[in-house]
Coordinates of N, CA and C in Angstrom, one line a residue:
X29 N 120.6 82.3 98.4 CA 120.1 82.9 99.6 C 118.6 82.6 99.7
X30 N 117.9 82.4 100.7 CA 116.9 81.9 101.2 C 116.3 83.0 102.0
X31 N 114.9 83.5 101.6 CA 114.3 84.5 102.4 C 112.5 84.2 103.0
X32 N 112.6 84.2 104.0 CA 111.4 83.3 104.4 C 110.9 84.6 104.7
X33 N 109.1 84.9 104.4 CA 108.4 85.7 104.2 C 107.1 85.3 104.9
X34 N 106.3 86.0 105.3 CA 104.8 85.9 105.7 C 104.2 86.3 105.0
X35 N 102.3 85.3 104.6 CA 102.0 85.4 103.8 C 101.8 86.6 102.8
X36 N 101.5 86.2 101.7 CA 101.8 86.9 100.0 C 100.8 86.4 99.4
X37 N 100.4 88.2 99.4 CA 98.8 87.6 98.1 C 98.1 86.6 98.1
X38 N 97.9 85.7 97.1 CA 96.8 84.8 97.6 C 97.6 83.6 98.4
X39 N 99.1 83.6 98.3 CA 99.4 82.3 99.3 C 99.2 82.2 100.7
X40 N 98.8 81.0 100.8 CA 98.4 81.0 102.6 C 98.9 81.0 103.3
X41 N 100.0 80.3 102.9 CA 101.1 79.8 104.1 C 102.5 81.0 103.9
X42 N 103.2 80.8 104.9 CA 104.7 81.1 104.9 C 105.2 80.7 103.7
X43 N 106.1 81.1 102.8 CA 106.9 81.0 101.5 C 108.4 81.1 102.1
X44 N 108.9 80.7 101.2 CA 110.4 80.6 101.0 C 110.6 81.3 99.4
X45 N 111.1 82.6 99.6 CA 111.9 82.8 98.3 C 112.9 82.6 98.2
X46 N 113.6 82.4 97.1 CA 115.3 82.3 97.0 C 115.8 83.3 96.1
X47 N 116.6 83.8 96.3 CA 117.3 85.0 96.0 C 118.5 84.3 95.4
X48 N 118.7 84.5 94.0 CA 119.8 84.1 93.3 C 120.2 84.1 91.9
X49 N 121.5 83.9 90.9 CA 121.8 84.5 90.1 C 120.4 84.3 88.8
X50 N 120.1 84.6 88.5 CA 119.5 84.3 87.3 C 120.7 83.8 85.5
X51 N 119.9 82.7 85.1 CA 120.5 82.3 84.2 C 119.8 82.1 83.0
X52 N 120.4 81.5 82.0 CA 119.4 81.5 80.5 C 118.3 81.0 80.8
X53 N 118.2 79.9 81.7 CA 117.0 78.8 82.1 C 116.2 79.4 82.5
X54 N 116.4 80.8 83.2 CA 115.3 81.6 83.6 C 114.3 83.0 82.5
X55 N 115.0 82.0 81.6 CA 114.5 83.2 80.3 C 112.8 83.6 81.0
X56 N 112.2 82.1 80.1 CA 110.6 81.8 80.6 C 110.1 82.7 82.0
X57 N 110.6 82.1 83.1 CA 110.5 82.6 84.7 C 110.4 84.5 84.5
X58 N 111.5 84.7 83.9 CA 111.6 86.2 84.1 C 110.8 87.3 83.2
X59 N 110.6 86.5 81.7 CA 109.7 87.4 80.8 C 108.5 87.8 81.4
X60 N 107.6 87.5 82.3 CA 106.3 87.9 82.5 C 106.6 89.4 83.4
X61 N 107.8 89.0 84.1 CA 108.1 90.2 85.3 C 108.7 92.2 84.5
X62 N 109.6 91.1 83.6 CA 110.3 92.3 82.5 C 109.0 92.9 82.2
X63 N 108.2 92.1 81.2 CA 107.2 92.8 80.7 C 106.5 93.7 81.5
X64 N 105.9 93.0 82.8 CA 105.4 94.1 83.7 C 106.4 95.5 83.9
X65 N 107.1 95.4 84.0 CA 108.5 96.0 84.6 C 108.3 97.1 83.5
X66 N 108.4 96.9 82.0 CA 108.5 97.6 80.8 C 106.9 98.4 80.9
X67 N 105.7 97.5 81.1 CA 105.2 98.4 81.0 C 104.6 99.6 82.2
X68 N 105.4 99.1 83.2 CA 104.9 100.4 84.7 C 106.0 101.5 84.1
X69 N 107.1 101.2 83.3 CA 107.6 102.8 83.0 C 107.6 103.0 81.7
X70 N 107.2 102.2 80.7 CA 106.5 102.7 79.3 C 105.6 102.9 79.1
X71 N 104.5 101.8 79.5 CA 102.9 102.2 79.7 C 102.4 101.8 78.2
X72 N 102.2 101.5 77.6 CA 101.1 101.6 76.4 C 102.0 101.3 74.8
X73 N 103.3 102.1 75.3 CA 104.2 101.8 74.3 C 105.5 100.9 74.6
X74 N 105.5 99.7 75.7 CA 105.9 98.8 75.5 C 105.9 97.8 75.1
X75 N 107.5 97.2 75.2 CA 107.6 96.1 74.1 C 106.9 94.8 74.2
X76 N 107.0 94.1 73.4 CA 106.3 92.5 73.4 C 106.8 91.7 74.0
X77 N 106.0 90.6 74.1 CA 106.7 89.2 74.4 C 108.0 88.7 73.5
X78 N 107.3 89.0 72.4 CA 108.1 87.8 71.1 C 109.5 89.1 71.2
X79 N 109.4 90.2 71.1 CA 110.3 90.9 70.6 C 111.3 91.3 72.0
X80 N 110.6 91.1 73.6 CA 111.4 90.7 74.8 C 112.5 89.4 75.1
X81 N 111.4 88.5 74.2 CA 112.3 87.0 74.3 C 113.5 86.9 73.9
X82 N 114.0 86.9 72.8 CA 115.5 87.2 72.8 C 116.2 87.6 73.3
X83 N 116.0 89.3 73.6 CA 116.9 90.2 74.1 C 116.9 89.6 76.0
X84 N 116.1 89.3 76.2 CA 116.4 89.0 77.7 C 117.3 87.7 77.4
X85 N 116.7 86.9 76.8 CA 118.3 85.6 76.9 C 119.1 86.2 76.4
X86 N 119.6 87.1 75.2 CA 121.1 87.5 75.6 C 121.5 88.1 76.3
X87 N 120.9 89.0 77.3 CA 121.1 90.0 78.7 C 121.4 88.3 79.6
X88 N 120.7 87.4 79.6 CA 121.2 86.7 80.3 C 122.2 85.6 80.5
X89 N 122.8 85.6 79.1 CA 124.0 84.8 78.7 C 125.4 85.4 79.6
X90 N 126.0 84.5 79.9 CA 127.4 84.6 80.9 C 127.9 86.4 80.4
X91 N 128.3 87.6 80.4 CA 128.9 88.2 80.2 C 129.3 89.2 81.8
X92 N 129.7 90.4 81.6 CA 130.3 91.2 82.3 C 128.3 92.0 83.4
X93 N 127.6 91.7 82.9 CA 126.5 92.4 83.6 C 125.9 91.2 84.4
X94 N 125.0 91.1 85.7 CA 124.0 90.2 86.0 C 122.6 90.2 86.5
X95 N 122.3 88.9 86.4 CA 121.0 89.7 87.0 C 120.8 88.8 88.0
X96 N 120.0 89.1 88.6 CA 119.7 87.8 90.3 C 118.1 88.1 90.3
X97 N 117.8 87.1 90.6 CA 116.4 86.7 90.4 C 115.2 86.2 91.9
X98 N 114.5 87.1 92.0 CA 113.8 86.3 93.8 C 112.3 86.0 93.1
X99 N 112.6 84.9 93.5 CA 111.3 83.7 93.2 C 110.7 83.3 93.8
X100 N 109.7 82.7 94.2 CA 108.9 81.2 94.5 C 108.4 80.6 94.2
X101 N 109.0 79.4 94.2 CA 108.5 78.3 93.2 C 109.1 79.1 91.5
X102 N 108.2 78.8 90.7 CA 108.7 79.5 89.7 C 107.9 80.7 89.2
X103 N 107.4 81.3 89.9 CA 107.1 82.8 89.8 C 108.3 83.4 90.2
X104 N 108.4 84.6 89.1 CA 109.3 85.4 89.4 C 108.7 87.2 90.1
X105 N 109.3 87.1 91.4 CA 108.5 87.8 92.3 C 109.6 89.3 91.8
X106 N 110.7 89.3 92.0 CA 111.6 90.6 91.8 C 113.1 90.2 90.8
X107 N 113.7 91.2 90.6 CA 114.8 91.1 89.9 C 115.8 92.5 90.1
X108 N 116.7 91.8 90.1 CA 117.9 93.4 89.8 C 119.0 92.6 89.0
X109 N 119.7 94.0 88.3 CA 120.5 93.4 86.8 C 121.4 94.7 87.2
X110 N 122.5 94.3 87.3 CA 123.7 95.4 87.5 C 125.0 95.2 86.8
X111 N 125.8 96.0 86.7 CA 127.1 96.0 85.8 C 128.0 96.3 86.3
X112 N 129.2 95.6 86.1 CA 130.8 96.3 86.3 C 131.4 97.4 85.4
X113 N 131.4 98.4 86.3 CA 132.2 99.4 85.7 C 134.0 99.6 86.1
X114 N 134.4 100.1 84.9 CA 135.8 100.3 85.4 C 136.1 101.5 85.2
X115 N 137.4 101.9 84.9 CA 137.6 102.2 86.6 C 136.5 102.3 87.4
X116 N 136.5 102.1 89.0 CA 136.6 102.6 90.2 C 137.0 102.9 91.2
X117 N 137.3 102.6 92.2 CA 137.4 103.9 93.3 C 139.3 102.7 93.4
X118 N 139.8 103.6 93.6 CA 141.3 103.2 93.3 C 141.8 101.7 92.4
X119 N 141.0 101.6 91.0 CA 141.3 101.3 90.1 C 140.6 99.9 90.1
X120 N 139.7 99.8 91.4 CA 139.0 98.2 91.6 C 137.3 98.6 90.5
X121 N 136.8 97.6 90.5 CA 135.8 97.7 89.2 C 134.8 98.2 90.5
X122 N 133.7 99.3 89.8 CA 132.5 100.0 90.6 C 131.6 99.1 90.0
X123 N 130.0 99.2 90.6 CA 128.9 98.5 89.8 C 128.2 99.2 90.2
X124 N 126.8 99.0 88.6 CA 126.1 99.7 88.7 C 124.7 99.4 88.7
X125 N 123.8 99.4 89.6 CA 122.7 98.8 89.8 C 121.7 99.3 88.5
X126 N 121.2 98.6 87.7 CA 120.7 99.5 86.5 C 119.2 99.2 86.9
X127 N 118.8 97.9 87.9 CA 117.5 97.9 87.8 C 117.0 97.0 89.0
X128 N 116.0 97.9 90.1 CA 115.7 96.9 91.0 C 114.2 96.9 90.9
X129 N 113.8 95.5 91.0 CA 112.2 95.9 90.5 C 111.0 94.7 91.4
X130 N 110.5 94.7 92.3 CA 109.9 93.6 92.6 C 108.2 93.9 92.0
X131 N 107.6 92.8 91.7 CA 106.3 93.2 90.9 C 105.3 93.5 92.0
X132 N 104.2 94.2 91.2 CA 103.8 94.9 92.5 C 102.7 93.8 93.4
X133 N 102.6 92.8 93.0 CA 101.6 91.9 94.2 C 102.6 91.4 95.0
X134 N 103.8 91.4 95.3 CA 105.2 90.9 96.3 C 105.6 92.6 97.0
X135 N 105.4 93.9 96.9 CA 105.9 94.7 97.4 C 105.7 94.6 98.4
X136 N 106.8 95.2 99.7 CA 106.2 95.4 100.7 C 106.5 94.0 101.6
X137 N 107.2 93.2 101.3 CA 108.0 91.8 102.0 C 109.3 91.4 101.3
X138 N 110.0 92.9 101.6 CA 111.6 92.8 101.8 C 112.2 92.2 100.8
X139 N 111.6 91.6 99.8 CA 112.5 91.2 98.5 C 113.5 92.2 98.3
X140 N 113.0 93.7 97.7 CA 114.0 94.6 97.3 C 114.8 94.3 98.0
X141 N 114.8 94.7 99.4 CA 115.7 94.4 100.3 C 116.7 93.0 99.9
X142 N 116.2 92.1 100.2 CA 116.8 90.8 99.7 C 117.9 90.8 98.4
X143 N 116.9 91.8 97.0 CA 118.0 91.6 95.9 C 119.0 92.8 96.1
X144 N 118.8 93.7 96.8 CA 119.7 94.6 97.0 C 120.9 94.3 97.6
X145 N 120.3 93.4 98.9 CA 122.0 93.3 99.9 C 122.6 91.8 98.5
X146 N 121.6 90.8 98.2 CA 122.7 89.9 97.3 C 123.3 90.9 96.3
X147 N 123.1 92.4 95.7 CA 124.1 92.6 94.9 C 125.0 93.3 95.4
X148 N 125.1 93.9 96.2 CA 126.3 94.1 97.3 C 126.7 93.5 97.5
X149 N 126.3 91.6 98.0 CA 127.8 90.6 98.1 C 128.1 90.4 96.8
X150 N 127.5 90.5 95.9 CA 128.0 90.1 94.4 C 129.0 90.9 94.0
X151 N 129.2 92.4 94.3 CA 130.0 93.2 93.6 C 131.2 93.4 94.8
X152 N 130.8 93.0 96.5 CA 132.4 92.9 97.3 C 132.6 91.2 96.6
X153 N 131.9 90.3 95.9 CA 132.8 89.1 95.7 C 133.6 89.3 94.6
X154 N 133.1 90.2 93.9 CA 133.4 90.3 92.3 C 135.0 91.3 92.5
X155 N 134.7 92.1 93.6 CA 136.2 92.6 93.7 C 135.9 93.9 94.0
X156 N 134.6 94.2 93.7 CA 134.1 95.8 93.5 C 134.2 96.8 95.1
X157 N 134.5 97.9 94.7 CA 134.7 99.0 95.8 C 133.3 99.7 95.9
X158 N 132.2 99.9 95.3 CA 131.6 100.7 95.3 C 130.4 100.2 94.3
X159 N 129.3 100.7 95.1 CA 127.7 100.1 94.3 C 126.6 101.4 93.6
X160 N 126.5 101.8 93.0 CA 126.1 103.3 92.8 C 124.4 102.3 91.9
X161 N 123.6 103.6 92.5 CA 122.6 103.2 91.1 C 121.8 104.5 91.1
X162 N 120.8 105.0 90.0 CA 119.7 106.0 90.0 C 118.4 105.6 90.4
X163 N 117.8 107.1 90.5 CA 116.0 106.4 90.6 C 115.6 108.1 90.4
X164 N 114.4 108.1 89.8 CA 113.6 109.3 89.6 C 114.1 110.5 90.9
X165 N 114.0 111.7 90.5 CA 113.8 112.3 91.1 C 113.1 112.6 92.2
X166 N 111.9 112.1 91.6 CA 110.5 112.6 92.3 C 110.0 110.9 93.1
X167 N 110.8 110.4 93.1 CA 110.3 108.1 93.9 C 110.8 108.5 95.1
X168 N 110.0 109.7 96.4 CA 110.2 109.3 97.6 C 110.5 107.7 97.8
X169 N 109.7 106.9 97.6 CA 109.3 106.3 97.8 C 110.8 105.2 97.9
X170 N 111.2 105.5 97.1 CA 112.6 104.4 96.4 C 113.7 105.2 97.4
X171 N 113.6 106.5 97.1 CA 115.0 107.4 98.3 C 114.5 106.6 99.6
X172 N 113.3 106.5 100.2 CA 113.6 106.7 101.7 C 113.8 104.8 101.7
X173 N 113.9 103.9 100.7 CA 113.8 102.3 100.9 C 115.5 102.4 100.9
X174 N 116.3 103.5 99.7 CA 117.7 103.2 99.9 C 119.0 104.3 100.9
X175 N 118.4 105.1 101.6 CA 118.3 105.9 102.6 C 118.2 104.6 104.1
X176 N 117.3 104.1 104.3 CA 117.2 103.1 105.3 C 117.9 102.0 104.8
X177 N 118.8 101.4 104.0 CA 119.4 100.3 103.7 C 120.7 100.9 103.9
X178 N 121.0 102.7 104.2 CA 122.5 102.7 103.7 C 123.1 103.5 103.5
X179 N 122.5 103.7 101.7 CA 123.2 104.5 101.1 C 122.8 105.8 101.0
X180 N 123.8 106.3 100.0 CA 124.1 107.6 100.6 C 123.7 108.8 99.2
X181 N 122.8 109.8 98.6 CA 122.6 110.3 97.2 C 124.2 110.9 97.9
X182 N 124.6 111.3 96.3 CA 125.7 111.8 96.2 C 125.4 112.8 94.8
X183 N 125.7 114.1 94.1 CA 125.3 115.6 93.9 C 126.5 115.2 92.7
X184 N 125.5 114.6 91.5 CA 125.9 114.7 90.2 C 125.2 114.2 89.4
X185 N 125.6 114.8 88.1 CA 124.4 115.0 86.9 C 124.5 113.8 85.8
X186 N 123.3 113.5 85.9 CA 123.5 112.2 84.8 C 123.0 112.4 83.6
X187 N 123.3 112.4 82.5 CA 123.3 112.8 81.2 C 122.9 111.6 80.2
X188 N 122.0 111.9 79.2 CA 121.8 110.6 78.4 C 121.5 111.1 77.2
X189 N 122.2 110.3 75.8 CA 121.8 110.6 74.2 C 120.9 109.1 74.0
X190 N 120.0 109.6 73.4 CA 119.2 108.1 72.9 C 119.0 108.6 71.4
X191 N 118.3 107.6 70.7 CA 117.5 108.0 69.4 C 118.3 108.6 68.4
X192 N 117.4 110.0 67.7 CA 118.2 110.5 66.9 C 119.5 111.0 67.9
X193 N 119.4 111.4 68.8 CA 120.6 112.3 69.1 C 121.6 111.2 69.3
X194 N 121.9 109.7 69.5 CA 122.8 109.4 69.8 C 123.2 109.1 68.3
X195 N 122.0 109.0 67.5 CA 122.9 108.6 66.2 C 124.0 110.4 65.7
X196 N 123.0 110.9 66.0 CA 124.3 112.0 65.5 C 125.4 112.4 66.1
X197 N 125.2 111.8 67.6 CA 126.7 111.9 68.4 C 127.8 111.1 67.7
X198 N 127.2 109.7 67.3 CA 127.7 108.8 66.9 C 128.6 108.9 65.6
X199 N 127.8 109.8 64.6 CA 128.6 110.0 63.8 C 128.8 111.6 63.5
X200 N 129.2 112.1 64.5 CA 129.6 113.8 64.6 C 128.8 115.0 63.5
X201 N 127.5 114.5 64.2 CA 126.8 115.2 63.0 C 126.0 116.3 64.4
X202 N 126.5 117.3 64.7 CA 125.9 117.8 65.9 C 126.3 118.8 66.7

């Protein structure tokens, strides 16, 4: 998919982003963006380059999750990486948007928009009934972008073990 934009940051002219899957080859392209990404919600105690590199090529090796990538040229301007869940809604696979992120010198020229509706055709191509994802509580900002695209908050509690406590869930120590 092809998203023609008016000017961006220091570019002068009209751009053409392309909106599409991301693959290993985009390891390079995409590390600069993650990192940013890691540190607007870690801050100080995120991760490296060297210790990002790997894990993002195996996140991007063929399996059951993807990511789609909006670019130009080979800057990577946004990204979202979502998952098949199963069950869903009468036994068809749900997805789950885990991450939509455009960097902040691209905000504000409809990328999100752009990677949002390609994961919506990704998950009716994929077979999927249903697209769910989270965002802060407190990210007006993010409600009223997925509010105007659509969707709909829906009134349930999301729960998470990390760290020590998942190790002791893990091994019934708790």
């Amino acid at each position: 998919m092809l998203l023609s934009l008016p000017k961006l940051g220091a570019w002068e002219q009209k751009m053409t982003v392309s909106i599409r899957r991301a693959e290993e080859t985009d390891t390079e392209t995409l590390l600069p963006l993650f990192l940013e990404m890691q540190h607007h919600y870690e801050g100080a105690a995120a991760i490296d380059a060297e210790t990002a590199r790997p894990r993002l090529l195996a996140a991007l090796k063929p399996q059951p999750g993807r990511a789609i990538l909006g670019a130009f040229e080979d800057e990577a301007l946004g990204l979202a990486c979502l998952y098949e869940l199963f069950p869903g809604p009468d036994m068809h696979p749900a997805w789950l948007l885990k991450e939509l992120y455009v960097a902040a010198s691209a905000r504000g020229r409809r990328i999100g928009e752009a990677l949002l509706r390609e994961a919506a055709r990704l998950a009716l191509a994929e077979g999927g009934a249903r697209l769910d994802l989270t965002t802060a509580g407190d990210n007006e900002a993010a409600q009223r972008f997925y509010a105007r695209v659509g969707m709909t908050p829906i009134a349930k509690v999301y729960y998470r073990s990390e760290g020590a406590a998942l190790l002791d869930l893990a091994e019934d120590r708790g």
